[in-house]
């Protein structure tokens, strides 16, 4: 298959089916097919841009289903937009495929493109360009979104006494990887739940939108809670204490009957794509209201303190971590 035929067939043609025509027409002056895309940034908004690369057998198993790979790639990028409080607008896709491999087959590309556009439609983000090359399988997505000036959820806004909160459950990402790698066996339902969490993490866009006027700092957890919370600490020049007892664990994780393992995954496993955010005591009633109204599922897990670094405590005593998050090098 030739490069241009591949682009037209799987990435340009699909665009015609998009439910997003209205959004695309409003903001995309020129999409796929020229040297650059021409985009109209919404008036009086700031552009939020993030790029992430997923490498086969590092970020996903190379033999995973192509639509699963595509969904995960786009969803993890959408998670970065959510973490900033940005509304998704556009993305570009740089796809590297090994020559003469199963990945350049009609079947694989059809599946990949199906998963990609299913997610793009769901979250209303428009593919506006990309690059196609040969080499080891990898997927780079650059996501772009819009955010009101001064409304972005940055890492440097935490203050002493702020509560530290997380959305949904922690530790599922690491447990899911263990299930996918066949080193952990759980029942059918829990196994399915975790696999879904791995390939289809939910970018917390709705929550981020609600937290815009509530949170003082935020990020998404991709490398593990402790490692990522430490980024908030460094950017805000403060420290944090996590109450290990309060870590929210899913029924799947609890079914392990190994609380220590579950907590270790929650603290230092990667791939959760939940939001970690801080809230001042004055803003806590607003968050409590959002939680009570079930508009947002969040748990208080700790507090911002003076000093530096992240400390974990259980029953008032220091809780030692087994490992501190995923690091590439
Ligand atoms: P150039 O050589 O000028 O960089 P390319 O030949 O790489 O352009 O790409 C041609 C057009 O197809 C461009 O508009 C580019 O954005 C788009 N494109 C290339 N690969 C992809 C892809 N994987 N997904 C979406 N658009 C792509
Ligand atoms: Mg090119």
Coordinates of N, CA and C in Angstrom, one line a residue, residues 59-179:
X59 N 4.4 0.9 25.7 CA 3.2 1.5 26.2 C 2.0 0.7 25.9
X60 N 2.1 -0.3 25.1 CA 1.0 -1.3 24.8 C 1.7 -2.5 24.2
X61 N 1.0 -3.7 24.3 CA 1.6 -4.9 23.7 C 1.4 -4.8 22.2
X62 N 2.5 -5.1 21.4 CA 2.4 -4.9 20.0 C 1.3 -5.8 19.3
X63 N 0.9 -6.9 20.0 CA -0.1 -7.7 19.4 C -1.5 -7.4 19.9
X64 N -1.7 -6.2 20.6 CA -3.0 -5.8 21.0 C -3.8 -5.5 19.8
X65 N -5.2 -5.5 20.0 CA -6.0 -5.2 18.8 C -5.8 -3.8 18.4
X66 N -5.8 -3.6 17.0 CA -5.5 -2.2 16.5 C -6.5 -1.2 17.0
X67 N -7.8 -1.5 17.2 CA -8.7 -0.4 17.6 C -8.4 -0.1 19.1
X68 N -8.0 -1.1 19.9 CA -7.7 -0.9 21.3 C -6.4 0.1 21.3
X69 N -5.4 -0.2 20.5 CA -4.2 0.7 20.5 C -4.6 2.1 20.2
X70 N -5.4 2.3 19.1 CA -5.8 3.6 18.7 C -6.6 4.3 19.8
X71 N -7.5 3.6 20.4 CA -8.3 4.3 21.5 C -7.4 4.7 22.6
X72 N -6.5 3.8 23.0 CA -5.7 4.2 24.2 C -4.8 5.4 23.8
X73 N -4.3 5.4 22.6 CA -3.4 6.5 22.2 C -4.1 7.8 22.3
X74 N -5.3 7.9 21.7 CA -6.0 9.1 21.7 C -6.6 9.5 23.1
X75 N -7.0 8.5 23.8 CA -7.6 8.8 25.2 C -6.5 9.3 26.1
X76 N -5.3 8.8 26.1 CA -4.3 9.2 27.0 C -3.9 10.7 26.6
X77 N -4.0 11.0 25.4 CA -3.7 12.4 25.0 C -4.8 13.4 25.4
X78 N -6.1 12.9 25.3 CA -7.2 13.7 25.8 C -7.1 13.9 27.3
X79 N -6.6 12.9 28.0 CA -6.4 13.0 29.4 C -5.5 14.3 29.8
X80 N -4.5 14.5 28.9 CA -3.7 15.7 29.2 C -4.5 17.0 29.0
X81 N -5.3 17.0 28.0 CA -6.2 18.2 27.8 C -7.1 18.4 29.0
X82 N -7.6 17.3 29.5 CA -8.5 17.3 30.6 C -7.7 17.9 31.8
X83 N -6.5 17.4 32.0 CA -5.7 17.8 33.2 C -5.4 19.3 33.2
X84 N -5.5 19.9 32.0 CA -5.3 21.3 31.9 C -6.6 22.1 32.0
X85 N -7.7 21.4 31.9 CA -9.0 22.1 31.9 C -9.3 22.6 30.5
X86 N -8.7 22.0 29.5 CA -8.9 22.5 28.1 C -10.0 21.7 27.4
X87 N -10.7 22.3 26.5 CA -11.7 21.7 25.7 C -11.1 21.1 24.4
X88 N -11.2 19.8 24.1 CA -10.6 19.3 22.9 C -11.1 19.9 21.6
X89 N -10.1 20.2 20.7 CA -10.5 20.7 19.4 C -9.9 19.8 18.3
X90 N -8.6 19.7 18.2 CA -8.0 19.0 17.1 C -6.8 18.1 17.6
X91 N -6.5 17.2 16.7 CA -5.3 16.4 16.9 C -4.6 16.1 15.6
X92 N -3.2 15.8 15.7 CA -2.5 15.3 14.6 C -2.0 13.9 15.0
X93 N -1.7 13.1 14.0 CA -1.3 11.7 14.2 C 0.0 11.4 13.4
X94 N 1.1 11.1 14.1 CA 2.3 10.6 13.4 C 2.4 9.1 13.7
X95 N 2.3 8.3 12.6 CA 2.2 6.9 12.7 C 3.4 6.3 12.0
X96 N 4.1 5.5 12.8 CA 5.3 4.7 12.3 C 5.0 3.3 12.2
X97 N 5.0 2.7 11.0 CA 4.7 1.3 10.8 C 5.8 0.5 10.2
X98 N 6.1 -0.7 10.8 CA 7.2 -1.5 10.2 C 6.8 -2.0 8.8
X99 N 7.8 -1.9 7.9 CA 7.6 -2.3 6.5 C 7.2 -3.8 6.4
X100 N 6.4 -4.1 5.4 CA 6.0 -5.5 5.2 C 5.6 -6.3 6.4
X101 N 4.9 -5.6 7.3 CA 4.5 -6.2 8.6 C 2.9 -6.3 8.5
X102 N 2.4 -7.1 9.5 CA 0.9 -7.2 9.6 C 0.3 -5.8 9.8
X103 N 1.1 -4.9 10.3 CA 0.5 -3.5 10.6 C 0.1 -2.7 9.4
X104 N 0.8 -3.0 8.3 CA 0.4 -2.3 7.1 C -0.6 -3.0 6.2
X105 N -1.4 -3.9 6.9 CA -2.4 -4.6 6.2 C -3.7 -3.8 6.3
X106 N -4.6 -4.1 5.4 CA -5.9 -3.5 5.3 C -6.6 -3.7 6.6
X107 N -6.5 -5.0 7.2 CA -7.3 -5.3 8.4 C -6.8 -4.5 9.6
X108 N -5.5 -4.4 9.8 CA -5.0 -3.7 10.9 C -5.3 -2.2 10.9
X109 N -5.1 -1.7 9.7 CA -5.3 -0.2 9.5 C -6.8 0.1 9.6
X110 N -7.6 -0.8 9.1 CA -9.1 -0.6 9.2 C -9.5 -0.6 10.7
X111 N -9.0 -1.5 11.5 CA -9.3 -1.5 12.9 C -8.8 -0.3 13.6
X112 N -7.5 0.1 13.3 CA -6.9 1.2 14.0 C -7.8 2.5 13.7
X113 N -8.1 2.7 12.4 CA -8.9 3.8 12.0 C -10.2 3.8 12.7
X114 N -10.9 2.7 12.8 CA -12.2 2.6 13.4 C -12.1 3.0 14.9
X115 N -11.1 2.5 15.6 CA -11.0 2.8 17.0 C -10.7 4.3 17.2
X116 N -9.8 4.8 16.3 CA -9.4 6.2 16.4 C -10.6 7.2 16.2
X117 N -11.4 6.9 15.2 CA -12.5 7.8 14.9 C -13.7 7.6 15.8
X118 N -13.8 6.4 16.4 CA -14.8 6.2 17.4 C -14.6 7.1 18.6
X119 N -13.3 7.1 19.0 CA -12.9 8.0 20.2 C -13.0 9.5 19.8
X120 N -12.5 9.8 18.6 CA -12.5 11.2 18.2 C -14.0 11.7 18.2
X121 N -14.9 10.9 17.7 CA -16.3 11.3 17.6 C -16.8 11.5 19.0
X122 N -16.5 10.5 19.9 CA -17.1 10.6 21.3 C -16.6 11.8 22.0
X123 N -15.4 12.2 21.8 CA -14.9 13.4 22.6 C -14.8 14.6 21.7
X124 N -15.3 14.6 20.5 CA -15.4 15.7 19.7 C -14.0 16.4 19.4
X125 N -13.1 15.6 18.9 CA -11.8 16.2 18.5 C -11.6 15.8 17.1
X126 N -11.0 16.7 16.3 CA -11.0 16.5 14.8 C -9.5 16.2 14.4
X127 N -9.3 15.2 13.6 CA -8.0 14.9 13.1 C -7.7 15.9 11.9
X128 N -6.6 16.6 12.1 CA -6.3 17.7 11.1 C -5.0 17.5 10.3
X129 N -4.3 16.4 10.6 CA -3.0 16.2 9.9 C -2.2 15.1 10.6
X130 N -1.0 14.9 10.0 CA -0.1 13.9 10.6 C 1.0 13.6 9.7
X131 N 1.6 12.4 10.0 CA 2.8 12.0 9.2 C 2.8 10.5 9.2
X132 N 3.2 9.9 8.1 CA 3.2 8.4 8.1 C 4.6 8.0 7.6
X133 N 5.3 7.2 8.4 CA 6.6 6.8 8.1 C 6.8 5.3 8.4
X134 N 7.9 4.7 8.0 CA 8.2 3.3 8.3 C 9.3 3.2 9.3
X135 N 9.1 2.2 10.2 CA 10.1 2.0 11.3 C 9.3 1.2 12.4
X136 N 10.0 1.0 13.6 CA 9.3 0.3 14.6 C 7.9 0.9 15.0
X137 N 6.9 0.1 15.2 CA 5.6 0.6 15.5 C 5.5 1.6 16.6
X138 N 5.1 2.8 16.3 CA 4.8 3.8 17.3 C 3.8 4.8 16.8
X139 N 3.2 5.4 17.8 CA 2.0 6.3 17.5 C 2.3 7.5 18.3
X140 N 2.3 8.7 17.6 CA 2.5 9.9 18.3 C 1.2 10.8 18.0
X141 N 0.6 11.2 19.0 CA -0.6 12.1 18.9 C -0.3 13.4 19.5
X142 N -0.6 14.5 18.8 CA -0.5 15.8 19.4 C -2.0 16.3 19.5
X143 N -2.3 16.6 20.7 CA -3.7 17.0 21.0 C -3.7 18.5 21.2
X144 N -4.7 19.2 20.7 CA -4.8 20.6 20.9 C -6.2 21.0 21.4
X145 N -6.3 21.9 22.3 CA -7.6 22.3 22.9 C -7.6 23.8 23.2
X146 N -8.7 24.2 23.7 CA -8.9 25.7 24.0 C -9.2 25.8 25.5
X147 N -8.6 26.8 26.1 CA -8.9 27.1 27.5 C -9.0 28.6 27.7
X148 N -9.9 29.0 28.6 CA -10.1 30.4 28.9 C -8.8 30.9 29.6
X149 N -8.4 32.2 29.3 CA -7.2 32.7 29.9 C -7.4 32.6 31.4
X150 N -6.4 32.3 32.2 CA -6.4 32.2 33.6 C -7.2 31.0 34.2
X151 N -7.8 30.2 33.3 CA -8.7 29.1 33.8 C -7.9 27.8 33.8
X152 N -6.8 27.8 33.2 CA -6.1 26.5 33.0 C -5.7 25.9 34.4
X153 N -5.8 24.6 34.5 CA -5.5 23.9 35.8 C -4.0 23.5 35.8
X154 N -3.2 24.5 36.3 CA -1.8 24.3 36.3 C -1.3 23.5 37.5
X155 N 0.0 23.1 37.4 CA 0.6 22.4 38.5 C 1.2 23.3 39.6
X156 N 1.3 24.5 39.3 CA 2.0 25.4 40.3 C 1.1 26.2 41.2
X157 N -0.2 25.8 41.3 CA -1.1 26.6 42.1 C -1.5 26.1 43.5
X158 N -0.8 25.0 43.9 CA -1.2 24.5 45.2 C -0.7 25.4 46.4
X159 N -1.4 25.4 47.5 CA -1.0 26.2 48.7 C -1.0 25.3 49.9
X160 N -0.3 25.7 50.9 CA -0.3 25.0 52.2 C -1.7 24.8 52.7
X161 N -2.1 23.6 53.2 CA -3.4 23.4 53.7 C -4.4 23.0 52.7
X162 N -4.1 23.0 51.4 CA -5.0 22.5 50.4 C -5.2 21.0 50.6
X163 N -6.4 20.5 50.3 CA -6.7 19.1 50.3 C -6.2 18.5 49.0
X164 N -5.7 17.3 49.0 CA -5.3 16.6 47.8 C -6.4 15.6 47.5
X165 N -6.9 15.6 46.2 CA -8.0 14.7 45.8 C -7.6 14.0 44.6
X166 N -8.3 12.9 44.3 CA -8.2 12.2 43.1 C -9.6 11.8 42.6
X167 N -9.7 11.6 41.3 CA -11.0 11.1 40.7 C -11.0 9.6 40.7
X168 N -12.2 9.1 40.8 CA -12.4 7.6 40.6 C -11.5 6.7 41.4
X169 N -10.9 5.7 40.8 CA -10.0 4.8 41.5 C -8.6 4.8 41.1
X170 N -7.7 4.5 42.0 CA -6.3 4.4 41.6 C -5.8 3.0 41.6
X171 N -4.8 2.7 40.9 CA -4.1 1.4 40.9 C -4.6 0.4 39.8
X172 N -5.7 0.8 39.1 CA -6.3 -0.1 38.1 C -5.3 -0.2 36.9
X173 N -4.6 0.9 36.6 CA -3.7 0.8 35.4 C -2.7 -0.3 35.6
X174 N -2.0 -0.3 36.7 CA -1.0 -1.3 37.0 C -1.5 -2.7 37.1
X175 N -2.7 -2.8 37.8 CA -3.3 -4.1 37.9 C -3.7 -4.6 36.5
X176 N -4.2 -3.7 35.7 CA -4.6 -4.1 34.3 C -3.4 -4.6 33.5
X177 N -2.3 -3.9 33.7 CA -1.1 -4.4 32.9 C -0.7 -5.8 33.4
X178 N -0.8 -6.1 34.7 CA -0.6 -7.4 35.2 C -1.5 -8.5 34.6
X179 N -2.8 -8.1 34.4 CA -3.8 -9.0 33.8 C -3.4 -9.2 32.4

